XYZ file of C-alpha atoms in Angstrom:
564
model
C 58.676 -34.311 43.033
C 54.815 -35.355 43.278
C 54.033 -36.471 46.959
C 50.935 -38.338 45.430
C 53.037 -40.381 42.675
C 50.193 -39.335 40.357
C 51.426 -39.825 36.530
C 49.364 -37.576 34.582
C 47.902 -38.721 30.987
C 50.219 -36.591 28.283
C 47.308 -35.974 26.734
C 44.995 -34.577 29.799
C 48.144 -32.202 30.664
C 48.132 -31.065 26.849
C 43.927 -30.761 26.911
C 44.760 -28.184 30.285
C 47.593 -26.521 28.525
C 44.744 -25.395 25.736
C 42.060 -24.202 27.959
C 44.591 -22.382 30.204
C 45.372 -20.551 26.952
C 41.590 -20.270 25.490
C 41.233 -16.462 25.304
C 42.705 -16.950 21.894
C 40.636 -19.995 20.935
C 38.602 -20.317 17.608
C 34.700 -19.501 18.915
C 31.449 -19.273 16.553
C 28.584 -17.060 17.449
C 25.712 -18.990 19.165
C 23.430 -17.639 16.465
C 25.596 -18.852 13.466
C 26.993 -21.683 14.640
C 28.991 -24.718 12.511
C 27.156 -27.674 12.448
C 28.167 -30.950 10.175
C 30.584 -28.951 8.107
C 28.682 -25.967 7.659
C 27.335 -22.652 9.480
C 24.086 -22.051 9.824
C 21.340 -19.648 11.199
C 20.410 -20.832 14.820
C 17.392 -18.162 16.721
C 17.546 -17.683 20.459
C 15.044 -16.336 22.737
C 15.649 -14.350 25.632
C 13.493 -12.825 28.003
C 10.643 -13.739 25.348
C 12.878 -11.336 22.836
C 14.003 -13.017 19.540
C 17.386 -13.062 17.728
C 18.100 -14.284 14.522
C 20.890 -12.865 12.129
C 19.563 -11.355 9.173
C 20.272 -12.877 6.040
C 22.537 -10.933 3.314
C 23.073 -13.529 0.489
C 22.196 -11.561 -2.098
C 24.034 -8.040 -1.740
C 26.421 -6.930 -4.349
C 26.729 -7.427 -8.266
C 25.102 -9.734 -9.695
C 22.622 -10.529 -6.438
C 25.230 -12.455 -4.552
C 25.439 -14.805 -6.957
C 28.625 -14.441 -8.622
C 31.074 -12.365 -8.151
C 32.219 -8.970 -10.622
C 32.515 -10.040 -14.495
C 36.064 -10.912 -15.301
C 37.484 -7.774 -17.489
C 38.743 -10.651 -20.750
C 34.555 -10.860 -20.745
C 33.669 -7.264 -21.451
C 34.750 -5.951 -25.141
C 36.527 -2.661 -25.156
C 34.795 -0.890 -28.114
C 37.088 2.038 -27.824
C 40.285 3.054 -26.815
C 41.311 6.539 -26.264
C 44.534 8.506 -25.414
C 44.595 11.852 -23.770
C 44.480 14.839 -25.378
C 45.961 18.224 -24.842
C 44.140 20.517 -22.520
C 40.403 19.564 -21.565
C 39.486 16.410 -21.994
C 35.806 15.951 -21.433
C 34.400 16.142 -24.626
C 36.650 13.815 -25.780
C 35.878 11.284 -23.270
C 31.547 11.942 -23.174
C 31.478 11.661 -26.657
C 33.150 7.867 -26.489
C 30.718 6.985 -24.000
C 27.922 8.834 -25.354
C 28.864 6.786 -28.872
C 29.692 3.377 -26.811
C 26.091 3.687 -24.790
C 24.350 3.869 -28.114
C 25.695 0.669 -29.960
C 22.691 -2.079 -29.997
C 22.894 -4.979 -28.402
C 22.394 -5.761 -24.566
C 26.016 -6.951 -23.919
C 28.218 -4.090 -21.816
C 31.188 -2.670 -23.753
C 34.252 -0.845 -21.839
C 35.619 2.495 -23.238
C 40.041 1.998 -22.443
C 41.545 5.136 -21.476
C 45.394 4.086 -22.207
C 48.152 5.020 -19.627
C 48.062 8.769 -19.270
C 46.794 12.192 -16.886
C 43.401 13.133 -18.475
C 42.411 16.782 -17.215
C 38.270 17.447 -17.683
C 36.557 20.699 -16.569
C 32.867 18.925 -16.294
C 31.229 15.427 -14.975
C 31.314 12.995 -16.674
C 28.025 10.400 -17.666
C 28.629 6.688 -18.221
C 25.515 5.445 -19.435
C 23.589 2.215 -19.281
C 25.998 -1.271 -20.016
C 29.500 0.634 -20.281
C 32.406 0.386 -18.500
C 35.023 3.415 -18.142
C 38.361 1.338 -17.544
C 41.647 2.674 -17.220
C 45.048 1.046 -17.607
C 45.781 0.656 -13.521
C 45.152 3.406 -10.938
C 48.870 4.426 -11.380
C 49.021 5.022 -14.679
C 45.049 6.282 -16.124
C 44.721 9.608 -14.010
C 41.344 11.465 -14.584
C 42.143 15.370 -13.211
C 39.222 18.033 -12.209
C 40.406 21.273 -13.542
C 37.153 23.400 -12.401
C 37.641 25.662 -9.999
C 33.738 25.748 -8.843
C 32.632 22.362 -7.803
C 29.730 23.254 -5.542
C 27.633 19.869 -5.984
C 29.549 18.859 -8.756
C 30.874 14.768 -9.387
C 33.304 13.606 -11.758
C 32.369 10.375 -12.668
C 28.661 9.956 -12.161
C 27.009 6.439 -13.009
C 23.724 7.258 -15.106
C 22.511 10.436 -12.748
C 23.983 13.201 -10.956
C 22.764 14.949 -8.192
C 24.355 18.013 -9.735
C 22.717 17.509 -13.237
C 20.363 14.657 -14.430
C 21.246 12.378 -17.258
C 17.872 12.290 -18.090
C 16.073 15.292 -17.536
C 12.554 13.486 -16.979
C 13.757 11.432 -14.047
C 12.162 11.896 -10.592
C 13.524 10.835 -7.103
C 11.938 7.883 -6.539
C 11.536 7.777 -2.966
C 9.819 11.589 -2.903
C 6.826 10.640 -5.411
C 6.010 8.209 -8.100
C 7.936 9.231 -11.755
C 4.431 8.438 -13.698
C 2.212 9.851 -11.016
C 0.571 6.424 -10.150
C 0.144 5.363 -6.724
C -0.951 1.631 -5.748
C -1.615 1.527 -1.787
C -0.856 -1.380 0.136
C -4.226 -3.302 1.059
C -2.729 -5.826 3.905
C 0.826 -5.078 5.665
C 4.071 -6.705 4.569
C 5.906 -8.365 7.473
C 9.817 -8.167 7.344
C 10.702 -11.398 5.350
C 8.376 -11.784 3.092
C 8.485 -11.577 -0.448
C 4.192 -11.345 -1.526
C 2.302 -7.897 -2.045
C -1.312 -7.499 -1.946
C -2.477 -4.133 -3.725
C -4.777 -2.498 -6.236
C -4.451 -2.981 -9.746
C -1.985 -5.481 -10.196
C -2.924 -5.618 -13.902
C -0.914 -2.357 -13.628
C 2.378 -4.905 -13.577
C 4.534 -6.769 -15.758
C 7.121 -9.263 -14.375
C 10.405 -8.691 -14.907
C 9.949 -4.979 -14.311
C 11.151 -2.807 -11.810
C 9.264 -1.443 -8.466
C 9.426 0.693 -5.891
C 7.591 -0.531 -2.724
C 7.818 2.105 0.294
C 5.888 3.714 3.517
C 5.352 7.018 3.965
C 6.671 9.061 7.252
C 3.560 9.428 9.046
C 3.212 10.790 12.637
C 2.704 7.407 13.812
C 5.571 5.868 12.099
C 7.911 8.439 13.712
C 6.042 7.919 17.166
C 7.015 4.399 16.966
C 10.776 4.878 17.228
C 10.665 8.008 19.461
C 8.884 7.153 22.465
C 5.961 9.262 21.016
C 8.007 12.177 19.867
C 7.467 13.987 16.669
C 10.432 16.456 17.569
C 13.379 17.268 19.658
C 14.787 20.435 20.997
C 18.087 21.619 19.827
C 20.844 23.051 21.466
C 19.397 26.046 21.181
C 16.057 25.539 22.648
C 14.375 25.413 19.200
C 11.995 22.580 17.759
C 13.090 20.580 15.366
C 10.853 18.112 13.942
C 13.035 14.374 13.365
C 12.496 12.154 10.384
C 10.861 14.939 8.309
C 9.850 14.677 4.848
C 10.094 11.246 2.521
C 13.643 10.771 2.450
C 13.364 9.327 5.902
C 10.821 7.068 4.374
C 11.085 2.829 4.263
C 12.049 2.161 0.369
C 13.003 -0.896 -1.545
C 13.830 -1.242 -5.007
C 12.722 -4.730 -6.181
C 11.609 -6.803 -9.072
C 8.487 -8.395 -9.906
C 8.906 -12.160 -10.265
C 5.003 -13.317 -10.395
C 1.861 -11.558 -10.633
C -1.439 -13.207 -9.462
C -4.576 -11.492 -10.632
C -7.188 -13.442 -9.052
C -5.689 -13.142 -5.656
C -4.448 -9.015 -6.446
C -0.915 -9.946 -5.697
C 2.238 -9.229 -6.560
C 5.945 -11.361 -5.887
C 8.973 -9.814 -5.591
C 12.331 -11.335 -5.988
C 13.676 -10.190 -2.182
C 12.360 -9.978 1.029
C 11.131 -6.814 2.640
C 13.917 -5.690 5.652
C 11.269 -3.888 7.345
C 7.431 -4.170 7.927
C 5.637 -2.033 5.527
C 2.078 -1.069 7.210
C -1.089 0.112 5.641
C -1.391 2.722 8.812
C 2.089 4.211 7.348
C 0.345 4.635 3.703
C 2.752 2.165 2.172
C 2.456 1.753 -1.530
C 4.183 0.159 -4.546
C 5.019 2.134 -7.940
C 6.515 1.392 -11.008
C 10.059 1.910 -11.920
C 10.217 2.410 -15.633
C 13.406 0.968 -16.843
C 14.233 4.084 -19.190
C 14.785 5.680 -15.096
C 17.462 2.948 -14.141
C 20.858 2.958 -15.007
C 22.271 -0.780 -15.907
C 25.632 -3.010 -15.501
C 27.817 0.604 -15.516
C 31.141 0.017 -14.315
C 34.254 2.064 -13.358
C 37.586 0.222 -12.901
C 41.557 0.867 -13.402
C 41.894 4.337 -12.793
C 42.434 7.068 -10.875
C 40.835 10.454 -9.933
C 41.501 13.374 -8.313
C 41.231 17.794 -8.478
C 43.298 20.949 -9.079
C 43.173 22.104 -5.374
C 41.363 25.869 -5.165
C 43.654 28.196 -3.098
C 42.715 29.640 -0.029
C 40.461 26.919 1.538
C 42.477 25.317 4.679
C 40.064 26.159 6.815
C 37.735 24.010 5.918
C 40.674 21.219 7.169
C 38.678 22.353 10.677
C 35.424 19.780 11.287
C 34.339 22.945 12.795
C 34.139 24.862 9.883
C 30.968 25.570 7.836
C 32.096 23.239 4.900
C 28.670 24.013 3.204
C 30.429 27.824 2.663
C 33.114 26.325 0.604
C 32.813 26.245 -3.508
C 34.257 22.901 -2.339
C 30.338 21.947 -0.463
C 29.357 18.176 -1.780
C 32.258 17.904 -4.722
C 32.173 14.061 -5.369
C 34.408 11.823 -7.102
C 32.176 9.121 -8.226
C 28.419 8.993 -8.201
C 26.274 6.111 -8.741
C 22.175 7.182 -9.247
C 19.143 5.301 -10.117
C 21.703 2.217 -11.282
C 20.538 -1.160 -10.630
C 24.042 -3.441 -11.281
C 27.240 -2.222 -11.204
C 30.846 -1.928 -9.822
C 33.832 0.494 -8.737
C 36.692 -1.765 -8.829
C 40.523 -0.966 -8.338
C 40.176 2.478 -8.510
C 42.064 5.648 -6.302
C 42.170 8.994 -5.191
C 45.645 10.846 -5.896
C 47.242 14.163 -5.242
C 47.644 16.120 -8.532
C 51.112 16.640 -9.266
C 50.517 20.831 -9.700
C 48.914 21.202 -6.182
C 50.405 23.263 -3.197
C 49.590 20.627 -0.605
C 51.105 17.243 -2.210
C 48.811 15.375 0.382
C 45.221 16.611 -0.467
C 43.085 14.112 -3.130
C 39.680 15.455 -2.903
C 37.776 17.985 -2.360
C 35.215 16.701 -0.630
C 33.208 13.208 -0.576
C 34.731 10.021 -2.547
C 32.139 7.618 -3.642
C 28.524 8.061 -2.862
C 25.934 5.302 -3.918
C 22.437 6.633 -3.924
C 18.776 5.302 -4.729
C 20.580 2.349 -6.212
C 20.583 -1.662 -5.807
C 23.070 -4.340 -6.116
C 26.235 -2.397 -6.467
C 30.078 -3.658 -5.763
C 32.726 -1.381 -4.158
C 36.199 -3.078 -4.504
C 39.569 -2.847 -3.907
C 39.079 1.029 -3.955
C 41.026 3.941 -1.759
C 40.123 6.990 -0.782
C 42.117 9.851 0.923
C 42.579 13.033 2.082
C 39.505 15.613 1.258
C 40.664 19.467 1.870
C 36.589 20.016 3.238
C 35.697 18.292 6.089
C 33.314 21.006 7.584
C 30.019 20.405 8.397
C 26.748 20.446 5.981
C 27.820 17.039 4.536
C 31.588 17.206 3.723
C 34.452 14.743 3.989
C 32.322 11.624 3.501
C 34.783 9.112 1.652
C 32.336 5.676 1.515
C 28.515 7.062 1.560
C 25.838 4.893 0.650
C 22.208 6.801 0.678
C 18.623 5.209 0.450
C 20.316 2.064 -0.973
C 20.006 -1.453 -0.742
C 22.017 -4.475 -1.369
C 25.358 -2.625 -1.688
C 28.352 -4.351 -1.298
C 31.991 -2.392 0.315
C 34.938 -4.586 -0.013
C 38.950 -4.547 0.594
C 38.678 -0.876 0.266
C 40.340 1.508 2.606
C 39.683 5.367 3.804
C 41.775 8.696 4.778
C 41.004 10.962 7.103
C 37.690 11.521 5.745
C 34.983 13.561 8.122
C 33.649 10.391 8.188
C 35.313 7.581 6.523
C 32.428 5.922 5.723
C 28.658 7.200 6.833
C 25.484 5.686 6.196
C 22.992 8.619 4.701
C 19.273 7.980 4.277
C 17.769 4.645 5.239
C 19.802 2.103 3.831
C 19.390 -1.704 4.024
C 21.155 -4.340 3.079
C 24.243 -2.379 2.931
C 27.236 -5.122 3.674
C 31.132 -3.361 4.175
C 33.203 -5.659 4.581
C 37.371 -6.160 5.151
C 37.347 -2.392 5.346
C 40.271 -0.759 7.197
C 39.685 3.152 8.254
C 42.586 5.466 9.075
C 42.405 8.431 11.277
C 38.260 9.336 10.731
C 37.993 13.086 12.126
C 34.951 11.824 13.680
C 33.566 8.526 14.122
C 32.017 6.231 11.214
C 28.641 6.413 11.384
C 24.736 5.715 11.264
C 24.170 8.982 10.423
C 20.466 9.663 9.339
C 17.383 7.870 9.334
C 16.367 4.162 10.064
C 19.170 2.281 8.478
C 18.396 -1.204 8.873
C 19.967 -4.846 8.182
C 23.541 -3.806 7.021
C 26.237 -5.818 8.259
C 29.755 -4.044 9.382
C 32.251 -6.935 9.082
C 36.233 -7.297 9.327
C 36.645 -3.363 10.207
C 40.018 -2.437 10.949
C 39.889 1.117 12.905
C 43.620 2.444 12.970
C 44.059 5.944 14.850
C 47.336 7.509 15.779
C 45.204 10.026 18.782
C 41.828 9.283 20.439
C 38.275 11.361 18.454
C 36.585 14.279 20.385
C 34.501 11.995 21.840
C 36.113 9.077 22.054
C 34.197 6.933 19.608
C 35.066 5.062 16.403
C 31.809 4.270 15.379
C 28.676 5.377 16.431
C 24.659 3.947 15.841
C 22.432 6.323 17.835
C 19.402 8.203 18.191
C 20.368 11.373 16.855
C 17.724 13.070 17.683
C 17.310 16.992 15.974
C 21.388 16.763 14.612
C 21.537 16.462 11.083
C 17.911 18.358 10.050
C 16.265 15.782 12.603
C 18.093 12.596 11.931
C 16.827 10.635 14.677
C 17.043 6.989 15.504
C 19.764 6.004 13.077
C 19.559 2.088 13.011
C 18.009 -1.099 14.020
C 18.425 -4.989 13.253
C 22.179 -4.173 12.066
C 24.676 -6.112 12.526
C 28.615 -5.401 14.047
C 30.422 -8.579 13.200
C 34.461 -8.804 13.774
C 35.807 -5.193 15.036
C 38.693 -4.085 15.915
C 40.844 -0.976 17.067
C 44.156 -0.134 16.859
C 44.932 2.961 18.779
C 44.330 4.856 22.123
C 42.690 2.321 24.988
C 40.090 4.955 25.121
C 38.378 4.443 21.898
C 35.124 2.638 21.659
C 32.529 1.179 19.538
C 28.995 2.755 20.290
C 25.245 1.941 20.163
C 21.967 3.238 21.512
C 20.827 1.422 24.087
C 17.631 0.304 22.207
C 14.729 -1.408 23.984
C 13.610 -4.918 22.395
C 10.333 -3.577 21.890
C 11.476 -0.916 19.388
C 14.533 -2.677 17.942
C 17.561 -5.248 17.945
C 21.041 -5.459 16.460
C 24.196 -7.559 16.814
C 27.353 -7.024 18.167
C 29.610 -10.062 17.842
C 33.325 -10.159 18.722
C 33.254 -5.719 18.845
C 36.192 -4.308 20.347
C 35.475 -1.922 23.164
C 31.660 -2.187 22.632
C 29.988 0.798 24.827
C 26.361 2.514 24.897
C 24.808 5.602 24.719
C 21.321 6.859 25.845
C 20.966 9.033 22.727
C 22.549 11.807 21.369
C 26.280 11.315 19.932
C 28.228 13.379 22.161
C 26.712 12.057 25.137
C 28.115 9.024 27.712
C 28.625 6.050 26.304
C 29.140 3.823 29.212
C 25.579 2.326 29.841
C 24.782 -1.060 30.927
C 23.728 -2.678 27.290
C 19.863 -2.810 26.768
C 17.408 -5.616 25.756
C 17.653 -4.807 22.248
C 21.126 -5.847 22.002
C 22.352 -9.286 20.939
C 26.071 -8.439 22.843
C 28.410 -11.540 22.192
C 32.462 -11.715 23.109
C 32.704 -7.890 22.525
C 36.659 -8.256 24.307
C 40.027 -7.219 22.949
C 41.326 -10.307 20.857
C 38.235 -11.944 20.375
C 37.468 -10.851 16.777
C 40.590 -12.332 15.172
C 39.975 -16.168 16.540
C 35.959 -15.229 15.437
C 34.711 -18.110 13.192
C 33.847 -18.227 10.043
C 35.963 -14.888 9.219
C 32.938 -13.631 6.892
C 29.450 -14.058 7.748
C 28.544 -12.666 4.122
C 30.816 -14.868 2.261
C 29.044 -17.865 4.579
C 25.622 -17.222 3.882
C 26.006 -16.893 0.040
C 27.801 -20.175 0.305
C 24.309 -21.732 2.326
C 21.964 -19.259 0.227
């Protein structure tokens, strides 16, 4: 009965009904916000402090601008069935033959339905594909019982052998010795270089445009430090040497000779300062790999007896022969894919469980790669000294991670040397031994989208993944990330488990956490308390349980190609 005879409106009681239920509501980010039909970038100031979303349109094949080349578009030139016994001859000399046919279209070598045993990597050069008939059915098998270093399948380079034996890492010193300093810093966003010698150029080539780690550049991100101690009470200098350095690989779109000035074909992620010695160099094209792709297969190893204890994160997993084995290795390539493709447990092994040795699919020094619809599981080394990484980008940019799924890697997926532009997205990760990670040097811009964490028992430390200042761990890793972005998290598993960041100040950093699951923060070192109030640096956005399924639109990459 209703003492007031009030007669409410259907439609007010149903309005009520909604927002009494509106933890499960459809919301948009403040900063990417629909508006007339379509998202789009909004920047908000607070506390004078800036946030805007970075912009990754153009990550993955083909710059973001269409997605991996349907397989009816790429001829197979040669098919070939396995043979008895060792097998890599028989499949180099097919690519070897394929890589050296004229003409600038890419051609696919078939390996038909079958287990393919090899006893040394294999190279797929520039504008081939290495396609199997279906993970399930094309099984490539390491036979080798020392794999120190050693890859498999390795796009172009290895860092076990080079393809090319005059090749150089880029980001230590220029291949032709040439140098061509900065003469007026490069903000982040823009796309115009002023240097020496532009007459140098050509457009359409290839560049390299980095810093170099100077003491002030490390000061910057250290509140003055140069070092740490250790647990041990020794010094240990952070961010040493140039593979800590700012790099981007980019092309030269326009050349202006009166002004001395150079324009590249993407933005810079990071400032690039004439204090830090920053420089561009050429890239010669005969160093870059091109449109290699790996697709329809399978891989895995003869396991070596004796090595369980290496199953212990503990261990000293750079001891093993195991140390560094990789699956599939993409150096120095500049377009290119790993699509449906799996690790599997050789038939003949003890332990029917174990697929790899060590790491799965490492991406280094390269630019505009796709990973998709790809699995990896199960490594027998996840010691320490850089083991058990299943998904590990390194001094890359514009790499793409998609609808792929890890194992109870080390790390499931790790971000090595100062990445950016790095996007993973609709990525599930079972059962890490430790948490996913920023792991070394100032990774910046990379987007972490759609993660599904699934663990069965809580990590050491609680933590699922982790962005920190590192400090001297991991030969002085240091502040491991800035402007990146945590977009749609969630965890499935122990109420303990957490996301968590370093509690960065505004004036060194930002990033973005935006519908995170059990978002916490850390004053530093992993390992440490992560239950900090957040920091100024931190855009910190409907980080509840629940909130990242009803998050709207469900990819932010997908959305900004769409607005590019």
């Amino acid at each position: 009965m209703n003492p007031y005879n009030y007669q409410m409106n259907p439609r007010v009681l149903i309005t009520l009904l909604l927002l009494a239920t509106c933890g499960g509501c459809a919301w948009q980010s403040k900063l990417f916000p629909e508006n007339g039909g379509a998202f789009a970038h909004q920047t908000h100031v607070i506390n004078g402090t800036s946030f805007r979303l970075p912009d990754f349109s153009n990550v993955g094949y083909g710059e973001g601008k269409t997605g991996l080349p349907p397989r009816s578009s790429i001829l197979v030139a040669t098919s070939l069935s396995p043979l008895p016994g060792d097998n890599t001859a028989h499949i180099q000399h097919a690519l070897n033959e394929v890589g050296l046919k004229p003409g600038m279209d890419t051609k696919a070598v078939l390996l038909t339905k079958g287990v393919y045993p090899v006893s040394d990597e294999i190279y797929i050069p520039s504008r081939v594909v290495l396609r199997g008939e279906g993970p399930g059915n094309t099984k490539i098998v390491m036979t080798k019982k020392e794999n120190r270093k050693k890859v498999i399948l390795a796009a172009f380079r290895s860092y076990a052998r080079d393809r090319n034996p005059r090749s150089a890492n880029w980001f230590k010193r220029p291949i032709d010795g040439k140098y061509y300093p900065l003469l007026r810093d490069i903000q982040v966003g823009e796309t115009v270089i002023s240097t020496q010698d532009v007459g140098e150029f050509k457009v359409n080539e290839f560049v390299v445009v980095k810093n170099t780690v100077t003491p002030d550049f490390v000061k910057a991100y250290h509140q003055g430090n140069l070092s740490y101690k250790a647990h041990d009470g020794a010094s240990q200098a952070i961010w040493r040497g140039e593979r800590f350095s700012i790099r981007y690989i980019r092309k030269v779109v326009a050349i202006d000779r009166e002004r001395g000035t150079l324009t590249i074909d993407a933005p810079v992620r990071h400032a690039l300062k004439v204090r830090d010695k920053s420089y561009v160099m050429h890239l010669p094209e005969s160093e870059v790999g091109r449109e290699i792709g790996i697709e329809d297969l399978s891989v895995g190893y003869v396991m070596p007896k004796g090595n369980a204890r290496y199953r212990d994160v503990n261990s000293h997993g750079k001891d093993s022969r195991t140390h560094k084995a990789t699956a599939i290795y993409f150096g120095n390539v500049i377009g290119g894919w790993v699509r449906n493709v799996r690790s599997f447990a050789h038939s003949g092994n003890d332990n029917d469980d174990l697929n790899l040795l060590s790491n799965g699919i490492r991406v280094q020094s390269s630019r505009f790669i796709t990973i998709e619809d790809v699995v990896m599981r199960n490594p027998l080394n996840i010691g320490g000294g850089g083991n058990g990484y299943l998904f590990h980008p390194s001094s890359a940019n514009d790499i793409l991670i998609t609808r792929s799924r890890a194992y109870n890697g080390r790390h499931n997926f790790s971000f090595g040397f100062v990445n950016s532009g790095v996007v993973i997205s609709e990525f599930q990760s079972f059962n890490s031994a430790l948490a996913v990670d920023f792991h070394t040097g100032l990774n910046h811009q990379n987007l972490l989208e759609r993660i599904d964490f699934f663990y069965e028992k809580p990590t050491w430390n609680n933590n699922v993944l982790e962005m920190h200042n590192r400090q001297w761990k991991s030969s002085g890793a240091g502040l491991t990330g800035i402007d990146n972005v945590l977009f749609g998290i969630n965890i499935f598993g122990p109420d303990e488990l957490k996301v968590c960041l370093s509690d960065l100040s505004s004036t060194i950093g930002k990033n973005y956490a935006i519908g995170v699951q059990n978002l916490n923060y850390s004053n530093g070192l992993a390992g440490r308390a992560c239950n900090l109030p957040p920091a100024t640096g931190l855009w910190a956005e409907n980080n509840r349980p629940g909130k990242a399924k009803k998050l709207q639109p469900y990819s932010l990459y997908q959305e900004q190609r769409k607005t590019r």
